[in-house]
CSV table of C-alpha atoms in Angstrom, one decimal:
chain,number,residue,atom,x,y,z
E,74,MET,CA,129.1,-44.9,-13.7
E,75,PRO,CA,126.7,-47.1,-15.7
E,76,ALA,CA,129.1,-50.8,-16.5
E,77,SER,CA,129.9,-49.9,-19.7
E,78,LYS,CA,128.4,-53.0,-22.5
E,79,THR,CA,131.4,-55.8,-23.2
E,80,PRO,CA,132.0,-56.9,-26.7
E,81,ASP,CA,130.5,-60.2,-28.4
E,82,PRO,CA,133.5,-62.0,-29.4
E,83,ASN,CA,131.9,-64.2,-31.4
E,84,ALA,CA,130.3,-61.7,-33.7
E,85,PRO,CA,130.6,-62.0,-37.0
E,86,ALA,CA,129.9,-65.0,-37.6
E,87,ASP,CA,132.4,-67.8,-38.1
E,88,THR,CA,132.7,-68.1,-41.7
E,89,SER,CA,136.4,-69.8,-41.1
E,90,GLY,CA,135.1,-74.0,-41.8
E,91,HIS,CA,136.9,-75.2,-39.0
E,92,ARG,CA,135.4,-78.4,-36.4
E,93,PRO,CA,134.0,-76.3,-33.7
E,94,MET,CA,136.0,-77.5,-30.0
E,95,ARG,CA,135.6,-75.7,-26.9
E,96,THR,CA,139.0,-76.1,-24.5
E,97,PHE,CA,138.0,-74.1,-22.7
E,98,GLY,CA,135.3,-73.1,-19.7
E,99,ARG,CA,133.4,-70.0,-18.4
E,100,ILE,CA,133.1,-67.2,-20.8
E,101,LYS,CA,131.9,-64.6,-17.9
E,102,SER,CA,131.8,-65.8,-14.6
E,103,ARG,CA,130.8,-62.4,-12.1
E,104,PRO,CA,129.8,-58.7,-13.4
E,105,ILE,CA,132.9,-57.0,-14.2
E,106,LYS,CA,134.1,-54.1,-12.6
E,107,PRO,CA,132.6,-50.8,-13.7
E,108,LEU,CA,136.0,-48.8,-13.7
E,109,GLN,CA,137.4,-51.8,-16.3
E,110,ALA,CA,134.0,-52.6,-18.4
E,111,ALA,CA,134.9,-49.1,-19.4
E,112,LEU,CA,138.4,-49.9,-21.1
E,113,PHE,CA,136.3,-52.3,-22.9
E,114,ASP,CA,135.3,-49.0,-24.4
E,115,THR,CA,138.0,-46.8,-24.7
E,116,LEU,CA,141.0,-49.0,-24.5
E,117,MET,CA,140.0,-52.4,-26.3
E,118,PRO,CA,139.4,-50.6,-29.6
E,119,SER,CA,142.7,-49.1,-29.9
E,120,ILE,CA,144.8,-52.8,-29.1
E,121,ALA,CA,142.6,-54.9,-30.4
E,122,VAL,CA,143.5,-57.9,-32.4
E,123,PRO,CA,141.5,-57.5,-35.9
E,124,ASP,CA,138.5,-60.5,-36.3
E,125,PRO,CA,141.2,-63.8,-37.8
E,126,ARG,CA,137.5,-64.2,-39.2
E,127,ALA,CA,137.3,-60.9,-41.6
E,128,GLY,CA,141.0,-62.2,-43.0
E,129,PRO,CA,144.7,-63.1,-42.3
E,130,ILE,CA,146.4,-61.1,-39.4
E,131,ASP,CA,149.6,-58.7,-40.0
E,132,PRO,CA,151.8,-58.8,-37.0
E,133,ALA,CA,154.2,-55.9,-38.6
E,134,ALA,CA,150.8,-54.2,-39.1
E,135,LEU,CA,149.8,-54.6,-35.3
E,136,MET,CA,153.2,-52.6,-34.0
E,137,PRO,CA,155.4,-51.2,-36.2
E,138,GLY,CA,159.2,-51.7,-35.9
E,139,ALA,CA,158.6,-54.7,-33.1
E,140,ARG,CA,161.6,-56.7,-32.7
E,141,ALA,CA,159.7,-59.8,-32.2
E,142,VAL,CA,156.5,-61.6,-32.0
E,143,TRP,CA,154.9,-63.2,-28.7
E,144,LEU,CA,151.9,-65.6,-28.3
E,145,GLU,CA,150.3,-65.7,-24.6
E,146,ILE,CA,147.7,-68.2,-24.8
E,147,GLY,CA,144.9,-68.3,-22.3
E,148,PHE,CA,146.5,-65.3,-20.5
E,149,GLY,CA,144.3,-66.0,-17.3
E,150,GLY,CA,143.8,-62.6,-15.5
E,151,GLY,CA,147.4,-60.9,-17.8
E,152,GLU,CA,149.2,-60.8,-15.0
E,153,HIS,CA,152.0,-62.7,-17.3
E,154,LEU,CA,150.7,-61.3,-20.2
E,155,ALA,CA,151.7,-57.7,-18.2
E,156,GLY,CA,154.7,-58.2,-17.2
E,157,GLN,CA,156.6,-60.0,-20.3
E,158,ALA,CA,155.5,-56.8,-21.9
E,159,ALA,CA,156.5,-54.5,-19.4
E,160,ARG,CA,160.2,-55.9,-19.4
E,161,ASN,CA,160.1,-56.3,-23.4
E,162,PRO,CA,159.0,-53.4,-24.7
E,163,GLU,CA,160.9,-54.0,-28.3
E,164,ALA,CA,158.6,-56.9,-28.6
E,165,LEU,CA,154.8,-57.5,-29.5
E,166,LEU,CA,153.0,-59.3,-27.5
E,167,ILE,CA,149.3,-60.7,-28.1
E,168,GLY,CA,147.0,-62.7,-25.7
E,169,CYS,CA,144.6,-64.4,-26.7
E,170,GLU,CA,141.4,-65.7,-23.3
E,171,PRO,CA,137.8,-66.0,-23.6
E,172,PHE,CA,136.8,-65.8,-20.3
E,173,LEU,CA,136.2,-61.7,-20.4
E,174,ASN,CA,136.5,-60.5,-16.7
E,175,GLY,CA,140.1,-62.1,-17.9
E,176,VAL,CA,140.4,-59.8,-20.2
E,177,ALA,CA,139.0,-57.1,-18.7
E,178,SER,CA,141.5,-57.7,-15.4
E,179,ALA,CA,144.3,-57.4,-18.4
E,180,LEU,CA,142.8,-53.8,-19.8
E,181,ARG,CA,143.8,-53.0,-16.6
E,182,HIS,CA,146.9,-54.1,-16.1
E,183,VAL,CA,147.8,-52.9,-19.7
E,184,ASP,CA,146.1,-49.3,-19.1
E,185,GLU,CA,147.7,-48.5,-15.6
E,186,GLY,CA,151.5,-50.4,-17.4
E,187,GLY,CA,150.8,-47.9,-19.8
E,188,LEU,CA,151.8,-50.8,-22.1
E,189,LYS,CA,152.0,-49.8,-26.0
E,190,ASN,CA,153.4,-53.2,-26.7
E,191,VAL,CA,150.0,-55.9,-25.8
E,192,ARG,CA,147.3,-56.9,-27.8
E,193,LEU,CA,144.3,-58.4,-26.8
E,194,TYR,CA,142.2,-61.4,-28.1
E,195,ALA,CA,138.6,-62.2,-26.6
E,196,ASP,CA,138.1,-65.5,-28.0
E,197,ASP,CA,139.8,-68.7,-29.3
E,198,ALA,CA,143.3,-68.5,-29.9
E,199,ARG,CA,143.3,-70.9,-32.6
E,200,ALA,CA,141.2,-68.4,-34.7
E,201,VAL,CA,144.1,-66.6,-34.9
E,202,VAL,CA,146.7,-69.3,-34.8
E,203,GLU,CA,145.1,-70.0,-38.2
E,204,ALA,CA,145.0,-66.8,-39.6
E,205,LEU,CA,148.6,-65.5,-39.1
E,206,PRO,CA,151.5,-65.7,-41.7
E,207,GLU,CA,154.3,-69.2,-41.4
E,208,ALA,CA,156.8,-68.3,-39.4
E,209,ALA,CA,155.3,-65.5,-37.2
E,210,LEU,CA,156.2,-65.4,-33.7
E,211,ASP,CA,159.3,-66.1,-32.1
E,212,ARG,CA,157.7,-67.1,-29.0
E,213,VAL,CA,154.9,-68.8,-27.9
E,214,MET,CA,153.3,-69.3,-24.3
E,215,ILE,CA,151.1,-71.8,-23.0
E,216,LEU,CA,150.7,-71.0,-19.0
E,217,PHE,CA,148.3,-73.6,-16.8
E,218,PRO,CA,146.0,-73.9,-19.2
E,219,ASP,CA,142.5,-75.9,-18.6
E,220,PRO,CA,143.7,-79.7,-17.8
E,221,TRP,CA,139.5,-81.3,-18.2
E,222,HIS,CA,140.6,-83.8,-15.8
E,223,LYS,CA,138.0,-86.6,-17.3
E,224,VAL,CA,139.1,-89.0,-19.8
E,225,ARG,CA,136.0,-88.5,-21.6
E,226,HIS,CA,136.7,-84.4,-21.5
E,227,ASN,CA,140.4,-85.1,-22.8
E,228,LYS,CA,139.1,-84.0,-26.5
E,229,ARG,CA,139.0,-80.6,-25.5
E,230,ARG,CA,142.6,-80.0,-24.3
E,231,LEU,CA,144.0,-77.6,-26.1
E,232,VAL,CA,147.1,-79.6,-27.1
E,233,GLN,CA,145.8,-81.3,-29.4
E,234,ASP,CA,148.5,-83.0,-32.1
E,235,ASP,CA,146.8,-81.0,-35.4
E,236,PHE,CA,146.7,-77.8,-32.5
E,237,VAL,CA,150.6,-78.4,-31.9
E,238,ALA,CA,151.4,-78.4,-36.1
E,239,ALA,CA,150.1,-74.8,-37.0
E,240,LEU,CA,152.0,-73.3,-33.6
E,241,VAL,CA,154.7,-75.6,-35.5
E,242,ARG,CA,153.9,-73.5,-39.1
E,243,VAL,CA,153.6,-70.3,-37.1
E,244,LEU,CA,156.8,-70.1,-35.6
E,245,LYS,CA,160.0,-69.1,-36.9
E,246,PRO,CA,162.8,-71.4,-36.7
E,247,GLY,CA,164.5,-71.4,-33.3
E,248,GLY,CA,161.0,-69.5,-31.9
E,249,ARG,CA,160.7,-71.1,-28.6
E,250,LEU,CA,157.4,-72.7,-27.1
E,251,ARG,CA,157.2,-72.8,-23.4
E,252,PHE,CA,154.2,-75.6,-22.1
E,253,VAL,CA,153.5,-75.0,-18.0
E,254,THR,CA,151.2,-76.7,-16.3
E,255,ASP,CA,151.0,-78.1,-12.1
E,256,TRP,CA,148.9,-81.1,-13.5
E,257,LYS,CA,151.0,-84.5,-14.2
E,258,ASP,CA,148.6,-86.1,-16.2
E,259,TYR,CA,148.4,-83.1,-19.3
E,260,ALA,CA,152.3,-82.5,-18.8
E,261,GLU,CA,152.9,-86.5,-19.6
E,262,TRP,CA,149.6,-85.6,-22.3
E,263,ALA,CA,151.3,-82.1,-23.9
E,264,LEU,CA,155.0,-83.7,-23.7
E,265,GLU,CA,154.0,-87.0,-26.5
E,266,ARG,CA,151.9,-84.9,-28.3
E,267,PHE,CA,154.1,-82.1,-28.6
E,268,GLN,CA,157.5,-84.7,-29.3
E,269,ARG,CA,155.4,-86.8,-31.6
E,270,ASN,CA,156.3,-83.3,-34.2
E,271,PRO,CA,159.7,-83.7,-35.7
E,272,GLN,CA,160.3,-80.2,-35.7
E,273,LEU,CA,159.3,-79.7,-32.6
E,274,LEU,CA,162.8,-80.3,-30.0
E,275,TRP,CA,162.4,-80.4,-26.1
E,276,LEU,CA,165.4,-78.9,-24.6
E,277,ALA,CA,165.9,-80.7,-22.1
E,278,GLU,CA,169.0,-82.2,-20.4
E,279,SER,CA,168.5,-83.7,-16.9
E,280,ALA,CA,165.1,-83.5,-15.0
E,281,GLU,CA,166.0,-80.2,-13.5
E,282,ASP,CA,165.2,-78.1,-17.0
E,283,TRP,CA,160.8,-78.9,-16.5
E,284,THR,CA,161.0,-79.2,-12.3
E,285,THR,CA,162.4,-75.4,-12.5
E,286,ALA,CA,161.2,-72.6,-13.8
E,287,PRO,CA,163.3,-70.9,-16.6
E,288,ALA,CA,164.8,-67.2,-15.8
E,289,ASP,CA,162.3,-64.9,-17.5
E,290,HIS,CA,159.1,-66.6,-15.9
E,291,LEU,CA,156.8,-64.2,-14.0
E,292,VAL,CA,154.9,-66.4,-11.3
E,293,THR,CA,150.9,-65.3,-11.3
E,294,ARG,CA,148.2,-65.3,-8.2
E,295,TYR,CA,147.1,-68.6,-10.0
E,296,GLU,CA,150.1,-70.3,-9.8
E,297,GLU,CA,150.3,-69.5,-6.3
E,298,LYS,CA,147.4,-70.9,-5.0
E,299,LYS,CA,148.8,-74.3,-6.3
E,300,LEU,CA,145.6,-75.9,-7.4
E,301,GLY,CA,147.5,-78.8,-9.1
E,302,ASP,CA,147.8,-82.3,-8.0
E,303,THR,CA,152.3,-81.1,-8.4
E,304,ALA,CA,154.5,-78.4,-8.2
E,305,PRO,CA,154.7,-76.9,-12.4
E,306,LEU,CA,156.4,-78.1,-14.5
E,307,PHE,CA,158.2,-76.3,-17.4
E,308,LEU,CA,158.5,-78.0,-21.0
E,309,GLU,CA,160.9,-75.9,-23.6
E,310,PHE,CA,160.5,-76.5,-26.7
E,311,GLU,CA,162.7,-74.9,-30.0
E,312,ARG,CA,161.4,-75.0,-33.9
E,313,THR,CA,163.6,-76.4,-36.1
E,314,ALA,CA,164.5,-75.4,-39.2
């Protein structure tokens, strides 16, 4: 069986006008398995998020009747995204990931789980966030983003003041934002920028609140590899009115 072609996530031409910013690593690291590659043709068209460069995105059109809308930014292999979708079938889960091997893995999870409440975007999440209406999301999840260790690369980190403001715009009052990392420096960096936004309330009341996984957290194979310099740190925020 010949491998199916994978889509070009950068077409059509970007007309959004925002400054290009590299916040992720490789787009593809190894050949995608034929069965997973085929899902780009058979499954992806029916669950793909519309191209945000073509106009605003209406979550209600993606899954009519959804009781909540969640966004996972950088879903890796899709284990967490699929697991949360299975646990919360009444919620629409939008996942954004520029790494095509990860998208292929997520497609497999969606297919094998028969999940009807997942929509995928194979590119930079910032474009989707910009295309969403205000107060569209009940939850945003950013789990183990690339830490970009070198100081000269810190500007490539996903969590920047302007992106935090963009996330606040699309979060509903009372909506939750969860950031998880296993790198101390990135946790400190992110916390500083999240707390600079007056519409985000950090929910921690003690050290245990950021060192203990929330009850609904799902551990993935990536987390089990323990690639960071600390145990996972969980930062949970609420969008104030």
